[in-house]
């Protein structure tokens, strides 16, 4: 990821970043629509499921269910933007790439892409 990276411009996330206090979150969910469903339950079934104010749930609306989509977000500067707005993140929960699973597991290229995502997170958030 050497060289100048483009500025992240995803309007949904920029609005989301601006409406949440800087540094509020310590945990981030990134990936599948399964995480997005947790938001739905928090909004519609608060007696059963309460949203945790320390968790930034980025699942379900980023197109981040596929490893390639997460890599595209990273290449657009998503993690840098996230780090600028939520520098206190300490843990990431990733759920992506289930569409790549076969009876034999993930392909070598999918594993390499997954590793790239993890390494990119470690670069932007070395304490996570």
PDB file of C-alpha atoms in Angstrom:
ATOM      1  CA  UNK A   1       0.000   0.000   0.000  1.00  0.00           C
ATOM      2  CA  UNK A   2       2.857   2.304  -0.797  1.00  0.00           C
ATOM      3  CA  UNK A   3       2.370   5.660  -2.423  1.00  0.00           C
ATOM      4  CA  UNK A   4      -0.372   8.204  -2.074  1.00  0.00           C
ATOM      5  CA  UNK A   5      -3.748   6.666  -1.417  1.00  0.00           C
ATOM      6  CA  UNK A   6      -7.002   8.273  -2.555  1.00  0.00           C
ATOM      7  CA  UNK A   7      -9.298   9.935  -0.036  1.00  0.00           C
ATOM      8  CA  UNK A   8     -12.161   7.769   1.166  1.00  0.00           C
ATOM      9  CA  UNK A   9     -15.445   9.152  -0.147  1.00  0.00           C
ATOM     10  CA  UNK A  10     -18.184   6.708   0.857  1.00  0.00           C
ATOM     11  CA  UNK A  11     -20.967   9.140   1.758  1.00  0.00           C
ATOM     12  CA  UNK A  12     -22.786   6.770   4.115  1.00  0.00           C
ATOM     13  CA  UNK A  13     -19.728   6.222   6.254  1.00  0.00           C
ATOM     14  CA  UNK A  14     -18.704   9.852   6.224  1.00  0.00           C
ATOM     15  CA  UNK A  15     -22.175  10.770   7.544  1.00  0.00           C
ATOM     16  CA  UNK A  16     -21.913   7.936  10.068  1.00  0.00           C
ATOM     17  CA  UNK A  17     -18.503   9.159  11.222  1.00  0.00           C
ATOM     18  CA  UNK A  18     -19.730  12.737  11.592  1.00  0.00           C
ATOM     19  CA  UNK A  19     -22.816  11.778  13.621  1.00  0.00           C
ATOM     20  CA  UNK A  20     -20.908   9.700  16.168  1.00  0.00           C
ATOM     21  CA  UNK A  21     -18.522  11.183  18.707  1.00  0.00           C
ATOM     22  CA  UNK A  22     -14.877  10.878  17.741  1.00  0.00           C
ATOM     23  CA  UNK A  23     -13.201   8.040  19.626  1.00  0.00           C
ATOM     24  CA  UNK A  24     -16.473   6.599  20.974  1.00  0.00           C
ATOM     25  CA  UNK A  25     -15.925   3.026  19.829  1.00  0.00           C
ATOM     26  CA  UNK A  26     -13.451   0.368  20.944  1.00  0.00           C
ATOM     27  CA  UNK A  27     -14.833  -2.549  18.900  1.00  0.00           C
ATOM     28  CA  UNK A  28     -15.734  -2.693  15.206  1.00  0.00           C
ATOM     29  CA  UNK A  29     -17.778  -5.251  13.288  1.00  0.00           C
ATOM     30  CA  UNK A  30     -16.879  -5.370   9.613  1.00  0.00           C
ATOM     31  CA  UNK A  31     -18.376  -7.594   6.996  1.00  0.00           C
ATOM     32  CA  UNK A  32     -21.455  -9.564   6.269  1.00  0.00           C
ATOM     33  CA  UNK A  33     -25.090  -8.586   6.421  1.00  0.00           C
ATOM     34  CA  UNK A  34     -25.308 -10.781   9.520  1.00  0.00           C
ATOM     35  CA  UNK A  35     -23.794  -7.845  11.407  1.00  0.00           C
ATOM     36  CA  UNK A  36     -26.350  -5.596   9.745  1.00  0.00           C
ATOM     37  CA  UNK A  37     -29.115  -7.754  11.186  1.00  0.00           C
ATOM     38  CA  UNK A  38     -27.812  -7.037  14.676  1.00  0.00           C
ATOM     39  CA  UNK A  39     -28.540  -3.356  14.024  1.00  0.00           C
ATOM     40  CA  UNK A  40     -32.053  -4.218  12.902  1.00  0.00           C
ATOM     41  CA  UNK A  41     -32.721  -6.219  16.067  1.00  0.00           C
ATOM     42  CA  UNK A  42     -31.356  -3.427  18.250  1.00  0.00           C
ATOM     43  CA  UNK A  43     -33.737  -0.979  16.555  1.00  0.00           C
ATOM     44  CA  UNK A  44     -36.808  -3.242  16.399  1.00  0.00           C
ATOM     45  CA  UNK A  45     -36.439  -5.639  19.335  1.00  0.00           C
ATOM     46  CA  UNK A  46     -34.747  -3.601  22.100  1.00  0.00           C
ATOM     47  CA  UNK A  47     -36.136  -5.884  24.837  1.00  0.00           C
ATOM     48  CA  UNK A  48     -34.239  -8.810  23.320  1.00  0.00           C
ATOM     49  CA  UNK A  49     -31.157  -7.164  21.883  1.00  0.00           C
ATOM     50  CA  UNK A  50     -29.591  -3.931  23.058  1.00  0.00           C
ATOM     51  CA  UNK A  51     -26.952  -2.129  21.041  1.00  0.00           C
ATOM     52  CA  UNK A  52     -23.603  -1.778  22.785  1.00  0.00           C
ATOM     53  CA  UNK A  53     -22.365   1.848  22.700  1.00  0.00           C
ATOM     54  CA  UNK A  54     -18.743   0.641  22.410  1.00  0.00           C
ATOM     55  CA  UNK A  55     -19.386  -1.308  19.189  1.00  0.00           C
ATOM     56  CA  UNK A  56     -19.224   0.307  15.768  1.00  0.00           C
ATOM     57  CA  UNK A  57     -21.267  -1.976  13.556  1.00  0.00           C
ATOM     58  CA  UNK A  58     -20.178  -1.500   9.940  1.00  0.00           C
ATOM     59  CA  UNK A  59     -21.868  -4.641   8.689  1.00  0.00           C
ATOM     60  CA  UNK A  60     -24.580  -4.975   6.159  1.00  0.00           C
ATOM     61  CA  UNK A  61     -24.403  -1.747   4.208  1.00  0.00           C
ATOM     62  CA  UNK A  62     -20.876  -1.475   2.868  1.00  0.00           C
ATOM     63  CA  UNK A  63     -20.938  -4.254   0.357  1.00  0.00           C
ATOM     64  CA  UNK A  64     -18.345  -5.725   2.685  1.00  0.00           C
ATOM     65  CA  UNK A  65     -19.655  -9.262   2.625  1.00  0.00           C
ATOM     66  CA  UNK A  66     -17.078 -10.185  -0.020  1.00  0.00           C
ATOM     67  CA  UNK A  67     -13.353 -10.117   0.604  1.00  0.00           C
ATOM     68  CA  UNK A  68     -12.786  -8.212  -2.658  1.00  0.00           C
ATOM     69  CA  UNK A  69     -15.262  -5.526  -1.587  1.00  0.00           C
ATOM     70  CA  UNK A  70     -13.462  -5.028   1.721  1.00  0.00           C
ATOM     71  CA  UNK A  71     -10.168  -4.779  -0.162  1.00  0.00           C
ATOM     72  CA  UNK A  72     -11.709  -2.174  -2.470  1.00  0.00           C
ATOM     73  CA  UNK A  73     -12.815  -0.152   0.577  1.00  0.00           C
ATOM     74  CA  UNK A  74      -9.309  -0.411   2.021  1.00  0.00           C
ATOM     75  CA  UNK A  75      -7.776   0.707  -1.280  1.00  0.00           C
ATOM     76  CA  UNK A  76     -10.098   3.746  -1.225  1.00  0.00           C
ATOM     77  CA  UNK A  77      -8.777   4.797   2.186  1.00  0.00           C
ATOM     78  CA  UNK A  78     -11.555   3.390   4.372  1.00  0.00           C
ATOM     79  CA  UNK A  79      -9.272   2.271   7.214  1.00  0.00           C
ATOM     80  CA  UNK A  80      -7.375   5.553   7.283  1.00  0.00           C
ATOM     81  CA  UNK A  81     -10.661   7.456   7.481  1.00  0.00           C
ATOM     82  CA  UNK A  82     -11.911   5.085  10.166  1.00  0.00           C
ATOM     83  CA  UNK A  83      -8.698   5.557  12.147  1.00  0.00           C
ATOM     84  CA  UNK A  84      -9.052   9.346  11.940  1.00  0.00           C
ATOM     85  CA  UNK A  85     -12.601   9.226  13.323  1.00  0.00           C
ATOM     86  CA  UNK A  86     -12.370   6.273  15.698  1.00  0.00           C
ATOM     87  CA  UNK A  87      -8.753   6.050  16.904  1.00  0.00           C
ATOM     88  CA  UNK A  88      -9.701   4.073  20.044  1.00  0.00           C
ATOM     89  CA  UNK A  89     -10.680   0.895  18.186  1.00  0.00           C
ATOM     90  CA  UNK A  90      -8.984  -2.060  19.853  1.00  0.00           C
ATOM     91  CA  UNK A  91     -10.794  -5.076  18.371  1.00  0.00           C
ATOM     92  CA  UNK A  92     -12.155  -5.951  14.945  1.00  0.00           C
ATOM     93  CA  UNK A  93     -14.558  -8.765  14.205  1.00  0.00           C
ATOM     94  CA  UNK A  94     -14.446  -9.788  10.554  1.00  0.00           C
ATOM     95  CA  UNK A  95     -17.066 -11.895   8.816  1.00  0.00           C
ATOM     96  CA  UNK A  96     -16.554 -11.930   5.093  1.00  0.00           C
ATOM     97  CA  UNK A  97     -15.866 -14.324   2.302  1.00  0.00           C
ATOM     98  CA  UNK A  98     -18.397 -16.989   3.172  1.00  0.00           C
ATOM     99  CA  UNK A  99     -19.404 -16.899  -0.491  1.00  0.00           C
ATOM    100  CA  UNK A 100     -15.888 -18.181  -1.263  1.00  0.00           C
ATOM    101  CA  UNK A 101     -16.278 -21.316   0.855  1.00  0.00           C
ATOM    102  CA  UNK A 102     -16.372 -24.659  -0.894  1.00  0.00           C
ATOM    103  CA  UNK A 103     -16.212 -28.215   0.384  1.00  0.00           C
ATOM    104  CA  UNK A 104     -12.429 -27.816   0.340  1.00  0.00           C
ATOM    105  CA  UNK A 105     -12.421 -24.505   2.232  1.00  0.00           C
ATOM    106  CA  UNK A 106     -11.144 -21.187   0.896  1.00  0.00           C
ATOM    107  CA  UNK A 107      -9.012 -20.986  -2.207  1.00  0.00           C
ATOM    108  CA  UNK A 108      -5.397 -19.892  -1.830  1.00  0.00           C
ATOM    109  CA  UNK A 109      -6.170 -16.533  -3.439  1.00  0.00           C
ATOM    110  CA  UNK A 110      -9.108 -15.921  -1.067  1.00  0.00           C
ATOM    111  CA  UNK A 111      -6.868 -16.750   1.903  1.00  0.00           C
ATOM    112  CA  UNK A 112      -4.199 -14.355   0.607  1.00  0.00           C
ATOM    113  CA  UNK A 113      -6.823 -11.615   0.201  1.00  0.00           C
ATOM    114  CA  UNK A 114      -8.123 -12.262   3.723  1.00  0.00           C
ATOM    115  CA  UNK A 115      -4.562 -11.993   5.044  1.00  0.00           C
ATOM    116  CA  UNK A 116      -4.191  -8.687   3.201  1.00  0.00           C
ATOM    117  CA  UNK A 117      -7.315  -7.352   4.937  1.00  0.00           C
ATOM    118  CA  UNK A 118      -6.014  -8.406   8.358  1.00  0.00           C
ATOM    119  CA  UNK A 119      -2.563  -6.920   7.703  1.00  0.00           C
ATOM    120  CA  UNK A 120      -4.125  -3.664   6.514  1.00  0.00           C
ATOM    121  CA  UNK A 121      -6.127  -3.422   9.741  1.00  0.00           C
ATOM    122  CA  UNK A 122      -2.979  -4.132  11.750  1.00  0.00           C
ATOM    123  CA  UNK A 123      -1.123  -1.360   9.886  1.00  0.00           C
ATOM    124  CA  UNK A 124      -3.788   1.287  10.595  1.00  0.00           C
ATOM    125  CA  UNK A 125      -4.617   0.021  14.086  1.00  0.00           C
ATOM    126  CA  UNK A 126      -1.379  -1.459  15.484  1.00  0.00           C
ATOM    127  CA  UNK A 127      -2.868  -1.823  18.991  1.00  0.00           C
ATOM    128  CA  UNK A 128      -5.898  -3.792  17.793  1.00  0.00           C
TER     129      UNK A 128
END
